[in-house]
Short mmCIF file of C-alpha atoms in Angstrom, two decimals:
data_model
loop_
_atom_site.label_atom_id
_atom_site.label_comp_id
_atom_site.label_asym_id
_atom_site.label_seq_id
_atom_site.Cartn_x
_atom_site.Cartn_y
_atom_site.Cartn_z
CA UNK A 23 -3.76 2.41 -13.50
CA UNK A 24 -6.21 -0.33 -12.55
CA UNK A 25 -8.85 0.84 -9.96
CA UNK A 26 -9.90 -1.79 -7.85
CA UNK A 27 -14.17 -2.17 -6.84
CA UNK A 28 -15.45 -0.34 -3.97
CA UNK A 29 -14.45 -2.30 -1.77
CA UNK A 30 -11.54 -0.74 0.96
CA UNK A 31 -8.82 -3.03 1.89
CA UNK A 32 -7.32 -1.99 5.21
CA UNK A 33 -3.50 -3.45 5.21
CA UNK A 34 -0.48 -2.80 7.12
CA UNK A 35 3.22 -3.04 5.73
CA UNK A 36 5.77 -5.39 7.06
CA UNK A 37 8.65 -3.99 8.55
CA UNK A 38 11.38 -3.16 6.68
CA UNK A 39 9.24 -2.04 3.58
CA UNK A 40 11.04 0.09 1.30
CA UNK A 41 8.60 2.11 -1.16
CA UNK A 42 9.93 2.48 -5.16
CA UNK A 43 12.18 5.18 -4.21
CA UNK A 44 14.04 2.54 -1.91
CA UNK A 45 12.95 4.88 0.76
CA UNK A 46 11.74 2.84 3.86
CA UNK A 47 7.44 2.87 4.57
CA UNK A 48 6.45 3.68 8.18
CA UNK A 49 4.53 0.85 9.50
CA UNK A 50 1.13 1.66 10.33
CA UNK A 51 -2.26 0.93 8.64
CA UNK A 52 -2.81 2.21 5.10
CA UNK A 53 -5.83 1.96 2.41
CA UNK A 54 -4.87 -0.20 -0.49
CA UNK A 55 -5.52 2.33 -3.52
CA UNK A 56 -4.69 0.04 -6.73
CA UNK A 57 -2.27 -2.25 -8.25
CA UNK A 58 -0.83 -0.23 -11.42
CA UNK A 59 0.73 -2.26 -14.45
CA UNK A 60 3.91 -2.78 -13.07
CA UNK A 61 2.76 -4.54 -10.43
CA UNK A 62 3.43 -1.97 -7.68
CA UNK A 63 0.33 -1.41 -4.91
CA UNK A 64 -0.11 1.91 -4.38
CA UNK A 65 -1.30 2.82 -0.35
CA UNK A 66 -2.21 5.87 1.18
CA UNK A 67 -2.29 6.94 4.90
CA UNK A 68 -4.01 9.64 4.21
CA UNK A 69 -5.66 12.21 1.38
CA UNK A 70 -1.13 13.44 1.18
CA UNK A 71 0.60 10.54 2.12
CA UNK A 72 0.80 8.07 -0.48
CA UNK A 73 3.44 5.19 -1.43
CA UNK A 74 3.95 2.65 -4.22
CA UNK A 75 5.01 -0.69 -2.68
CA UNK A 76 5.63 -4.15 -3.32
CA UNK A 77 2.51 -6.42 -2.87
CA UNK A 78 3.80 -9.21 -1.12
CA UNK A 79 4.94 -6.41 1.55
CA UNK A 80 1.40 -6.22 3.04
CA UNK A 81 -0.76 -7.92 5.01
CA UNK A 82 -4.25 -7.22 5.11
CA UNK A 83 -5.84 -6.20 9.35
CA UNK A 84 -7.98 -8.36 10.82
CA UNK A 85 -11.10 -6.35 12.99
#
């Protein structure tokens, strides 16, 4: 898996984001983790609640 810099990328999901169970992502505000291989972005709410995703299923949160 590729780890991304330092930097923390705040993001929210769209609605209707399914995770790569097909399982659908509750939409709140997540950290952006890493992009593996496959493509899939891997966000976490917290230190437990963690989901692969599509990319293009985000949107990053404006302060």
């Amino acid at each position: 898996m590729n780890k991304l810099a330092s930097d923390i990328y705040n993001l929210e999901v769209l609605p209707g984001t399914r995770n790569h169970k097909g399982l659908f992502v509750q939409e709140t505000a997540y950290k952006l983790i890493a992009i593996d291989q496959s493509g899939w972005a891997l966000i976490c709410l917290d230190n437990v609640s963690c989901h692969y995703v599509d990319p293009d299923n985000l949107r990053e949160m404006f302060h």
